[in-house]
Amino acid sequence: MNRMRLWLAKANPVVFVAFAGLAGFCAYFSMYAFRKPFTAATFDVVAGWDFALDYKIALVIAQVAGYALSKLIGIKVIAEMRPERRAAAIILLIGVSWIALVLFAVVPAPWNVAALFLNGLPLGLIWGLVFGFMEGRRTSEVLGAILCASFILSSGVVKSVGKALMENWQVSEFWMPAAVGVVFMPLLAVSVLALATLPAPSPADEAERVARRPMMARERAAFLAAHWPVLLLLVAAYVMLTAFRDLRDNFAAEIWQALGYGDAASVFTASEGPVAALSLVAMGVLIAVKNNGRALLFMHGVILAGFAILGASTLAFQQGLLSPIVWMIAGGAGLYLAYTPFNAMLFDRMIAYSGTVATAGFLIYVADSTGYLGSVALLLFKNFGAVDLPWLPFFVGAAYATSLAGLILVGGAAILFLRGRGDGSPSPKGSESQERP
């Protein structure tokens, strides 16, 4: 392993990006096989479930609640995690999540809902652990874009695998999630081993992107106090994005069914391929932008464009100008153009621009922990607030609300950043050498 690490440290940047990007992509892709397959099932009739809350909504809320709690825990754990412990932590946490899926299959309803909470609890830490291998490098934009492409593609793929297992192999709705996890276990093991061989960021990386170190409580509080106005607006926009993304992701089966594609297992994957490619290209070009301030402005523009595309494509669909598949692709492209920067590049560049020795994982988990609470709130509203409103009209309304609110919030954050207020926008202190035009 040490020999491989030394070789990678001296390798051509293209070779390094290909190796590290593929390792990160496969590791996080594999994680989704333990998180999302259950959403491919509709659970129309479940013995033992006699509650007003829809059974599948209860499952999603339970998993998201565990995931959200994990994000809160991750604010501390990810910020303080030592690099050499990341790989073992990934394997251990995903192993625990798979055991929870087995419990989901063997424990009868309604008690098996708790198993989905236990499944989500460890998985919420995986993104920060994997991204920790990617951040703080001159190639972080490309690595981050590749990593983000994994969660765009993987959700559709693992749901397609889950649907195929049910239709072609007669695996039950309850055993299917654990079975999909088994399918992806070998890929998970190989990819995490590859991540463990990656060298730390080089001195040249640290000179351009600032050194990344664990952040203790005092350092975390100081960073939030210095940048809270911009962060408040961005996190509020991310809450909307997370809630809408989870709605689209967790209830894709119901939405596609309403659109007339309920029996096509491949539709999950086919709709996400173009979305992943567009997001990868949009974020990958950032590697050419050396000036961290300009890169931050560019990302604000990409996020705003994503919100605009989401709203415009939904309007075009309602007017009959777009077919259902084209609308889902266009709306997904807008969603992920806005969503992707929050999960990697935005906060990585913010830390580089501030000149603070820190970790981007901390800021990602601050946003995530709040975002998933919004997701739970939206699901509860769907079940109890929107009386008898079918999935498709509810989804369309959520798309409009997300688009409008996102444009206002991120637009406000961009204005604050442009004004360069010392109390709100990231300060270039300590990074003048890297901020030359």
Tab-separated table of C-alpha atoms in Angstrom:
chain	number	residue	atom	x	y	z
A	1	MET	CA	0.000	0.000	0.000
A	2	ASN	CA	2.842	2.404	0.792
A	3	ARG	CA	4.414	1.663	-2.587
A	4	MET	CA	1.138	2.501	-4.335
A	5	ARG	CA	0.813	5.707	-2.306
A	6	LEU	CA	4.300	6.830	-3.332
A	7	TRP	CA	3.559	6.028	-6.966
A	8	LEU	CA	0.353	8.051	-6.882
A	9	ALA	CA	2.141	10.991	-5.254
A	10	LYS	CA	4.481	11.167	-8.261
A	11	ALA	CA	1.924	10.231	-10.917
A	12	ASN	CA	0.763	12.492	-13.716
A	13	PRO	CA	-2.240	14.587	-12.534
A	14	VAL	CA	-4.460	12.970	-15.166
A	15	VAL	CA	-3.549	9.514	-13.883
A	16	PHE	CA	-4.092	10.575	-10.286
A	17	VAL	CA	-7.500	12.105	-11.054
A	18	ALA	CA	-8.571	8.982	-12.946
A	19	PHE	CA	-7.534	6.689	-10.071
A	20	ALA	CA	-8.808	8.827	-7.193
A	21	GLY	CA	-11.978	9.870	-9.003
A	22	LEU	CA	-12.902	6.311	-9.902
A	23	ALA	CA	-12.204	5.112	-6.357
A	24	GLY	CA	-14.368	7.828	-4.824
A	25	PHE	CA	-17.094	7.340	-7.421
A	26	CYS	CA	-17.300	3.587	-6.824
A	27	ALA	CA	-17.165	3.891	-3.040
A	28	TYR	CA	-20.063	6.333	-2.821
A	29	PHE	CA	-21.931	4.582	-5.639
A	30	SER	CA	-21.743	1.398	-3.567
A	31	MET	CA	-23.074	3.162	-0.482
A	32	TYR	CA	-26.276	3.978	-2.356
A	33	ALA	CA	-26.876	0.261	-2.801
A	34	PHE	CA	-27.437	0.131	0.957
A	35	ARG	CA	-29.551	3.284	1.112
A	36	LYS	CA	-31.908	3.694	-1.839
A	37	PRO	CA	-33.085	0.329	-3.259
A	38	PHE	CA	-36.108	0.098	-0.956
A	39	THR	CA	-37.603	3.147	-2.690
A	40	ALA	CA	-38.014	1.103	-5.915
A	41	ALA	CA	-40.825	-0.780	-4.164
A	42	THR	CA	-44.237	0.802	-3.624
A	43	PHE	CA	-45.342	-1.254	-0.555
A	44	ASP	CA	-49.011	-0.869	-1.529
A	45	VAL	CA	-50.388	-3.451	0.921
A	46	VAL	CA	-48.431	-4.248	4.086
A	47	ALA	CA	-49.755	-6.659	6.690
A	48	GLY	CA	-49.664	-5.196	10.186
A	49	TRP	CA	-49.640	-1.556	9.066
A	50	ASP	CA	-52.893	0.139	10.153
A	51	PHE	CA	-51.802	3.754	10.602
A	52	ALA	CA	-52.887	6.988	8.906
A	53	LEU	CA	-49.316	7.605	7.793
A	54	ASP	CA	-48.530	5.852	4.501
A	55	TYR	CA	-46.154	2.919	5.086
A	56	LYS	CA	-43.584	3.962	2.477
A	57	ILE	CA	-43.612	7.551	3.732
A	58	ALA	CA	-43.021	6.150	7.220
A	59	LEU	CA	-40.017	4.180	5.896
A	60	VAL	CA	-38.576	7.228	4.146
A	61	ILE	CA	-39.078	9.442	7.197
A	62	ALA	CA	-37.447	6.836	9.453
A	63	GLN	CA	-34.402	6.544	7.199
A	64	VAL	CA	-34.132	10.294	6.643
A	65	ALA	CA	-34.453	10.883	10.399
A	66	GLY	CA	-31.507	8.555	11.002
A	67	TYR	CA	-29.630	10.196	8.155
A	68	ALA	CA	-30.347	13.691	9.522
A	69	LEU	CA	-29.223	12.701	13.021
A	70	SER	CA	-26.081	11.271	11.458
A	71	LYS	CA	-25.426	14.609	9.764
A	72	LEU	CA	-25.711	16.388	13.112
A	73	ILE	CA	-23.259	13.906	14.619
A	74	GLY	CA	-21.058	14.368	11.558
A	75	ILE	CA	-20.564	18.091	12.233
A	76	LYS	CA	-18.249	16.984	15.025
A	77	VAL	CA	-17.123	13.551	13.837
A	78	ILE	CA	-16.213	14.512	10.257
A	79	ALA	CA	-14.573	17.763	11.331
A	80	GLU	CA	-12.359	15.922	13.829
A	81	MET	CA	-11.775	12.656	11.905
A	82	ARG	CA	-8.128	11.722	11.388
A	83	PRO	CA	-7.385	10.823	7.724
A	84	GLU	CA	-5.903	7.402	8.479
A	85	ARG	CA	-9.169	6.239	10.084
A	86	ARG	CA	-11.508	7.096	7.213
A	87	ALA	CA	-11.316	3.838	5.220
A	88	ALA	CA	-12.002	1.540	8.180
A	89	ALA	CA	-14.845	3.803	9.292
A	90	ILE	CA	-16.511	3.544	5.856
A	91	ILE	CA	-16.491	-0.268	5.902
A	92	LEU	CA	-17.711	-0.473	9.498
A	93	LEU	CA	-20.555	2.000	9.030
A	94	ILE	CA	-21.857	0.447	5.806
A	95	GLY	CA	-21.644	-3.003	7.421
A	96	VAL	CA	-23.901	-1.797	10.235
A	97	SER	CA	-26.348	-0.350	7.698
A	98	TRP	CA	-26.589	-3.713	5.889
A	99	ILE	CA	-27.364	-5.534	9.136
A	100	ALA	CA	-30.233	-3.064	9.582
A	101	LEU	CA	-31.558	-4.027	6.122
A	102	VAL	CA	-31.561	-7.692	7.151
A	103	LEU	CA	-33.549	-6.715	10.249
A	104	PHE	CA	-35.979	-4.852	7.990
A	105	ALA	CA	-36.623	-8.111	6.132
A	106	VAL	CA	-37.008	-10.415	9.137
A	107	VAL	CA	-38.857	-8.146	11.587
A	108	PRO	CA	-42.599	-7.750	10.812
A	109	ALA	CA	-44.363	-4.435	10.325
A	110	PRO	CA	-44.779	-2.040	12.015
A	111	TRP	CA	-41.611	-2.730	13.995
A	112	ASN	CA	-39.370	-3.010	10.930
A	113	VAL	CA	-39.771	0.717	10.300
A	114	ALA	CA	-37.204	1.234	13.067
A	115	ALA	CA	-34.706	-0.783	11.009
A	116	LEU	CA	-34.743	1.942	8.347
A	117	PHE	CA	-33.805	4.484	11.026
A	118	LEU	CA	-30.869	2.254	12.012
A	119	ASN	CA	-29.975	1.910	8.337
A	120	GLY	CA	-29.814	5.671	7.756
A	121	LEU	CA	-27.937	6.470	10.969
A	122	PRO	CA	-24.477	5.232	9.891
A	123	LEU	CA	-24.838	6.095	6.188
A	124	GLY	CA	-25.052	9.828	6.796
A	125	LEU	CA	-21.348	9.915	7.654
A	126	ILE	CA	-20.131	8.290	4.427
A	127	TRP	CA	-20.111	11.378	2.204
A	128	GLY	CA	-17.829	13.315	4.548
A	129	LEU	CA	-15.473	10.366	4.913
A	130	VAL	CA	-15.178	9.852	1.147
A	131	PHE	CA	-14.947	13.554	0.327
A	132	GLY	CA	-12.184	13.873	2.902
A	133	PHE	CA	-9.944	12.009	0.456
A	134	MET	CA	-10.799	14.520	-2.308
A	135	GLU	CA	-10.735	17.967	-0.735
A	136	GLY	CA	-7.856	20.437	-0.521
A	137	ARG	CA	-6.266	19.451	-3.843
A	138	ARG	CA	-5.728	21.502	-6.996
A	139	THR	CA	-7.818	18.869	-8.757
A	140	SER	CA	-10.614	18.931	-6.163
A	141	GLU	CA	-13.173	20.335	-8.636
A	142	VAL	CA	-12.759	17.398	-10.996
A	143	LEU	CA	-12.629	14.874	-8.144
A	144	GLY	CA	-15.648	16.466	-6.487
A	145	ALA	CA	-17.593	16.511	-9.762
A	146	ILE	CA	-16.857	12.821	-10.325
A	147	LEU	CA	-17.889	12.054	-6.753
A	148	CYS	CA	-21.124	14.020	-7.137
A	149	ALA	CA	-21.884	12.187	-10.380
A	150	SER	CA	-21.948	9.007	-8.294
A	151	PHE	CA	-25.000	10.020	-6.258
A	152	ILE	CA	-26.796	11.285	-9.364
A	153	LEU	CA	-26.306	8.011	-11.237
A	154	SER	CA	-26.281	5.536	-8.387
A	155	SER	CA	-29.777	6.183	-7.103
A	156	GLY	CA	-31.302	5.301	-10.472
A	157	VAL	CA	-29.016	2.311	-11.012
A	158	VAL	CA	-29.569	0.666	-7.624
A	159	LYS	CA	-33.317	1.158	-7.938
A	160	SER	CA	-33.211	-0.436	-11.379
A	161	VAL	CA	-31.270	-3.368	-9.870
A	162	GLY	CA	-33.794	-3.622	-7.047
A	163	LYS	CA	-36.757	-3.554	-9.434
A	164	ALA	CA	-35.083	-6.199	-11.633
A	165	LEU	CA	-34.500	-8.455	-8.615
A	166	MET	CA	-38.184	-8.238	-7.733
A	167	GLU	CA	-39.452	-8.775	-11.277
A	168	ASN	CA	-36.936	-11.302	-12.623
A	169	TRP	CA	-35.776	-13.162	-9.507
A	170	GLN	CA	-38.943	-12.890	-7.411
A	171	VAL	CA	-37.117	-11.305	-4.485
A	172	SER	CA	-39.672	-9.848	-2.073
A	173	GLU	CA	-39.999	-6.115	-1.448
A	174	PHE	CA	-38.614	-6.630	2.051
A	175	TRP	CA	-35.563	-8.749	1.156
A	176	MET	CA	-34.706	-6.773	-1.989
A	177	PRO	CA	-32.794	-3.921	-0.213
A	178	ALA	CA	-30.436	-6.349	1.572
A	179	ALA	CA	-30.000	-8.368	-1.641
A	180	VAL	CA	-28.937	-5.281	-3.607
A	181	GLY	CA	-26.400	-4.508	-0.882
A	182	VAL	CA	-24.838	-7.951	-1.308
A	183	VAL	CA	-24.507	-7.364	-5.062
A	184	PHE	CA	-22.422	-4.231	-4.460
A	185	MET	CA	-20.255	-5.471	-1.560
A	186	PRO	CA	-17.242	-6.479	-3.744
A	187	LEU	CA	-17.167	-3.087	-5.478
A	188	LEU	CA	-17.347	-1.358	-2.101
A	189	ALA	CA	-14.375	-3.305	-0.702
A	190	VAL	CA	-12.125	-2.689	-3.726
A	191	SER	CA	-12.947	1.016	-3.972
A	192	VAL	CA	-12.385	1.732	-0.271
A	193	LEU	CA	-9.048	-0.082	-0.430
A	194	ALA	CA	-8.119	2.166	-3.366
A	195	LEU	CA	-9.105	5.274	-1.385
A	196	ALA	CA	-6.862	4.164	1.470
A	197	THR	CA	-3.845	4.268	-0.857
A	198	LEU	CA	-4.301	7.943	-1.817
A	199	PRO	CA	-1.493	10.262	-0.676
A	200	ALA	CA	-2.233	13.386	1.361
A	201	PRO	CA	-2.483	16.739	-0.492
A	202	SER	CA	0.937	17.947	-1.619
A	203	PRO	CA	2.637	21.196	-0.497
A	204	ALA	CA	1.616	22.701	-3.854
A	205	ASP	CA	-2.017	21.730	-3.152
A	206	GLU	CA	-1.868	23.363	0.264
A	207	ALA	CA	-0.304	26.520	-1.150
A	208	GLU	CA	-3.215	26.994	-3.550
A	209	ARG	CA	-6.140	25.553	-1.574
A	210	VAL	CA	-5.027	25.982	2.082
A	211	ALA	CA	-4.052	23.105	4.358
A	212	ARG	CA	-6.897	20.901	5.602
A	213	ARG	CA	-6.810	19.928	9.251
A	214	PRO	CA	-9.331	18.622	11.798
A	215	MET	CA	-11.472	21.435	13.287
A	216	MET	CA	-12.191	21.510	16.999
A	217	ALA	CA	-15.289	23.135	18.532
A	218	ARG	CA	-13.696	26.570	19.020
A	219	GLU	CA	-12.478	26.694	15.418
A	220	ARG	CA	-15.869	25.631	14.086
A	221	ALA	CA	-17.656	28.308	16.107
A	222	ALA	CA	-15.211	30.993	14.948
A	223	PHE	CA	-15.716	30.131	11.282
A	224	LEU	CA	-19.511	30.221	11.596
A	225	ALA	CA	-19.394	33.529	13.464
A	226	ALA	CA	-17.252	35.085	10.726
A	227	HIS	CA	-19.386	33.970	7.770
A	228	TRP	CA	-22.900	33.401	9.090
A	229	PRO	CA	-24.926	35.795	6.836
A	230	VAL	CA	-23.866	34.165	3.569
A	231	LEU	CA	-23.979	30.688	5.098
A	232	LEU	CA	-27.508	31.295	6.426
A	233	LEU	CA	-28.853	32.125	2.958
A	234	LEU	CA	-26.996	29.270	1.286
A	235	VAL	CA	-28.085	26.709	3.873
A	236	ALA	CA	-31.719	27.850	3.564
A	237	ALA	CA	-31.520	27.305	-0.214
A	238	TYR	CA	-29.946	23.909	0.390
A	239	VAL	CA	-32.835	22.930	2.665
A	240	MET	CA	-35.202	23.485	-0.275
A	241	LEU	CA	-32.941	21.542	-2.629
A	242	THR	CA	-32.528	18.604	-0.273
A	243	ALA	CA	-36.245	18.329	0.419
A	244	PHE	CA	-37.109	18.414	-3.289
A	245	ARG	CA	-34.282	16.081	-4.271
A	246	ASP	CA	-35.372	13.534	-1.656
A	247	LEU	CA	-38.977	13.805	-2.831
A	248	ARG	CA	-37.903	13.150	-6.441
A	249	ASP	CA	-35.529	10.381	-5.429
A	250	ASN	CA	-37.525	8.470	-2.828
A	251	PHE	CA	-40.819	8.565	-4.703
A	252	ALA	CA	-39.528	8.217	-8.256
A	253	ALA	CA	-41.511	4.983	-8.621
A	254	GLU	CA	-44.775	6.778	-7.823
A	255	ILE	CA	-43.941	9.797	-10.000
A	256	TRP	CA	-42.965	7.655	-13.006
A	257	GLN	CA	-46.113	5.607	-12.496
A	258	ALA	CA	-48.192	8.791	-12.611
A	259	LEU	CA	-46.378	9.747	-15.818
A	260	GLY	CA	-47.211	6.372	-17.402
A	261	TYR	CA	-43.848	4.603	-17.024
A	262	GLY	CA	-44.504	2.483	-13.945
A	263	ASP	CA	-43.444	-0.865	-15.435
A	264	ALA	CA	-40.076	0.169	-16.917
A	265	ALA	CA	-37.202	-0.709	-14.570
A	266	SER	CA	-34.638	1.027	-16.803
A	267	VAL	CA	-36.397	4.389	-16.615
A	268	PHE	CA	-34.686	5.149	-13.290
A	269	THR	CA	-31.231	4.867	-14.845
A	270	ALA	CA	-32.049	6.311	-18.276
A	271	SER	CA	-33.323	9.578	-16.828
A	272	GLU	CA	-30.224	10.242	-14.705
A	273	GLY	CA	-27.404	9.588	-17.195
A	274	PRO	CA	-27.672	12.942	-19.042
A	275	VAL	CA	-28.121	14.737	-15.707
A	276	ALA	CA	-24.863	13.325	-14.335
A	277	ALA	CA	-22.955	14.195	-17.533
A	278	LEU	CA	-24.118	17.833	-17.497
A	279	SER	CA	-23.291	18.311	-13.812
A	280	LEU	CA	-19.871	16.698	-14.290
A	281	VAL	CA	-18.953	19.038	-17.140
A	282	ALA	CA	-20.283	22.174	-15.402
A	283	MET	CA	-18.277	21.537	-12.251
A	284	GLY	CA	-15.221	20.088	-13.974
A	285	VAL	CA	-14.480	23.349	-15.802
A	286	LEU	CA	-13.830	24.997	-12.442
A	287	ILE	CA	-10.374	23.444	-12.296
A	288	ALA	CA	-9.317	26.084	-14.836
A	289	VAL	CA	-10.377	28.903	-12.476
A	290	LYS	CA	-7.439	29.451	-10.147
A	291	ASN	CA	-8.864	32.563	-8.484
A	292	ASN	CA	-10.967	31.295	-5.581
A	293	GLY	CA	-13.178	34.407	-5.458
A	294	ARG	CA	-14.076	34.092	-9.132
A	295	ALA	CA	-14.719	30.392	-8.694
A	296	LEU	CA	-17.187	31.141	-5.888
A	297	LEU	CA	-19.050	33.633	-8.083
A	298	PHE	CA	-19.130	31.105	-10.906
A	299	MET	CA	-20.670	28.526	-8.590
A	300	HIS	CA	-23.319	30.991	-7.420
A	301	GLY	CA	-24.173	31.502	-11.091
A	302	VAL	CA	-24.383	27.761	-11.746
A	303	ILE	CA	-26.666	27.277	-8.743
A	304	LEU	CA	-28.941	30.120	-9.860
A	305	ALA	CA	-29.070	28.664	-13.384
A	306	GLY	CA	-30.060	25.296	-11.911
A	307	PHE	CA	-32.982	26.789	-9.976
A	308	ALA	CA	-34.118	28.672	-13.104
A	309	ILE	CA	-33.978	25.513	-15.272
A	310	LEU	CA	-36.004	23.569	-12.698
A	311	GLY	CA	-38.823	26.123	-12.750
A	312	ALA	CA	-38.736	26.767	-16.508
A	313	SER	CA	-38.761	23.076	-17.453
A	314	THR	CA	-41.718	22.418	-15.145
A	315	LEU	CA	-43.664	25.256	-16.750
A	316	ALA	CA	-42.799	23.924	-20.228
A	317	PHE	CA	-44.028	20.450	-19.220
A	318	GLN	CA	-47.322	21.840	-17.969
A	319	GLN	CA	-47.740	23.752	-21.218
A	320	GLY	CA	-47.227	20.540	-23.216
A	321	LEU	CA	-43.889	21.664	-24.653
A	322	LEU	CA	-41.872	18.860	-23.023
A	323	SER	CA	-42.588	15.135	-22.834
A	324	PRO	CA	-42.522	13.483	-19.385
A	325	ILE	CA	-39.057	11.949	-19.904
A	326	VAL	CA	-37.550	15.174	-21.275
A	327	TRP	CA	-39.075	17.086	-18.373
A	328	MET	CA	-37.651	14.683	-15.782
A	329	ILE	CA	-34.223	14.944	-17.405
A	330	ALA	CA	-34.356	18.748	-17.710
A	331	GLY	CA	-35.737	19.195	-14.208
A	332	GLY	CA	-33.139	16.778	-12.851
A	333	ALA	CA	-30.419	18.716	-14.637
A	334	GLY	CA	-31.592	21.937	-13.020
A	335	LEU	CA	-31.897	20.283	-9.615
A	336	TYR	CA	-28.411	18.807	-9.676
A	337	LEU	CA	-26.756	21.886	-11.204
A	338	ALA	CA	-27.958	23.669	-8.072
A	339	TYR	CA	-27.450	20.775	-5.648
A	340	THR	CA	-24.024	19.479	-6.684
A	341	PRO	CA	-21.871	22.518	-5.756
A	342	PHE	CA	-23.097	22.419	-2.162
A	343	ASN	CA	-21.760	18.900	-1.709
A	344	ALA	CA	-18.175	19.583	-2.656
A	345	MET	CA	-16.816	22.542	-4.560
A	346	LEU	CA	-18.694	25.473	-3.020
A	347	PHE	CA	-17.477	24.951	0.531
A	348	ASP	CA	-14.047	23.725	-0.582
A	349	ARG	CA	-13.490	27.020	-2.423
A	350	MET	CA	-15.019	29.022	0.417
A	351	ILE	CA	-12.404	27.660	2.802
A	352	ALA	CA	-9.644	28.277	0.260
A	353	TYR	CA	-10.858	31.855	-0.253
A	354	SER	CA	-11.071	32.513	3.500
A	355	GLY	CA	-7.481	31.369	4.067
A	356	THR	CA	-8.627	29.392	7.122
A	357	VAL	CA	-6.998	26.052	7.888
A	358	ALA	CA	-10.128	23.913	8.102
A	359	THR	CA	-12.107	21.114	6.486
A	360	ALA	CA	-14.900	21.448	3.913
A	361	GLY	CA	-16.614	18.413	5.403
A	362	PHE	CA	-17.607	20.511	8.409
A	363	LEU	CA	-19.556	23.027	6.301
A	364	ILE	CA	-21.109	20.293	4.169
A	365	TYR	CA	-22.455	18.641	7.316
A	366	VAL	CA	-23.781	21.916	8.706
A	367	ALA	CA	-25.812	22.271	5.496
A	368	ASP	CA	-26.793	18.603	5.308
A	369	SER	CA	-28.006	18.321	8.886
A	370	THR	CA	-30.441	21.181	8.264
A	371	GLY	CA	-31.357	20.035	4.766
A	372	TYR	CA	-32.628	16.628	5.811
A	373	LEU	CA	-34.847	18.141	8.471
A	374	GLY	CA	-36.511	20.013	5.609
A	375	SER	CA	-36.952	16.722	3.794
A	376	VAL	CA	-38.836	15.208	6.746
A	377	ALA	CA	-41.022	18.323	7.011
A	378	LEU	CA	-41.985	18.106	3.322
A	379	LEU	CA	-42.969	14.438	3.636
A	380	LEU	CA	-45.104	15.115	6.703
A	381	PHE	CA	-46.816	17.947	4.831
A	382	LYS	CA	-47.472	15.642	1.880
A	383	ASN	CA	-49.100	13.044	4.108
A	384	PHE	CA	-51.071	15.285	6.479
A	385	GLY	CA	-51.228	18.753	4.930
A	386	ALA	CA	-51.899	18.143	1.244
A	387	VAL	CA	-55.157	16.233	1.585
A	388	ASP	CA	-55.670	13.713	-1.256
A	389	LEU	CA	-53.224	15.539	-3.506
A	390	PRO	CA	-51.752	13.010	-6.004
A	391	TRP	CA	-48.011	12.619	-6.360
A	392	LEU	CA	-47.637	14.385	-9.694
A	393	PRO	CA	-49.392	17.684	-8.807
A	394	PHE	CA	-47.584	17.729	-5.468
A	395	PHE	CA	-44.253	17.194	-7.230
A	396	VAL	CA	-44.972	19.989	-9.721
A	397	GLY	CA	-45.889	22.399	-6.920
A	398	ALA	CA	-42.738	21.497	-5.000
A	399	ALA	CA	-40.656	22.161	-8.132
A	400	TYR	CA	-42.049	25.675	-8.474
A	401	ALA	CA	-41.594	26.455	-4.767
A	402	THR	CA	-37.996	25.192	-4.804
A	403	SER	CA	-37.135	27.164	-7.926
A	404	LEU	CA	-38.535	30.469	-6.675
A	405	ALA	CA	-37.176	30.245	-3.136
A	406	GLY	CA	-33.767	29.135	-4.388
A	407	LEU	CA	-33.450	32.039	-6.805
A	408	ILE	CA	-34.227	34.521	-4.027
A	409	LEU	CA	-31.944	32.975	-1.396
A	410	VAL	CA	-28.896	32.292	-3.563
A	411	GLY	CA	-29.337	35.607	-5.335
A	412	GLY	CA	-29.160	37.287	-1.932
A	413	ALA	CA	-26.030	35.321	-1.015
A	414	ALA	CA	-24.387	36.362	-4.296
A	415	ILE	CA	-25.187	40.036	-3.611
A	416	LEU	CA	-23.652	39.806	-0.130
A	417	PHE	CA	-20.570	38.159	-1.562
A	418	LEU	CA	-20.195	40.815	-4.278
A	419	ARG	CA	-20.448	43.571	-1.711
A	420	GLY	CA	-17.587	41.948	0.155
A	421	ARG	CA	-18.980	42.664	3.579
A	422	GLY	CA	-16.595	41.724	6.350
A	423	ASP	CA	-19.471	40.424	8.421
A	424	GLY	CA	-20.874	38.110	5.792
A	425	SER	CA	-18.749	37.100	2.868
A	426	PRO	CA	-15.639	34.979	3.062
A	427	SER	CA	-12.539	37.010	3.738
A	428	PRO	CA	-9.459	36.605	1.560
A	429	LYS	CA	-7.226	37.083	4.557
A	430	GLY	CA	-4.187	34.905	4.281
A	431	SER	CA	-4.840	34.061	0.643
A	432	GLU	CA	-3.793	37.182	-1.248
A	433	SER	CA	-1.136	35.256	-3.165
A	434	GLN	CA	-3.717	32.997	-4.718
A	435	GLU	CA	-6.286	35.696	-5.452
A	436	ARG	CA	-4.480	37.597	-8.174
A	437	PRO	CA	-6.677	38.083	-11.255
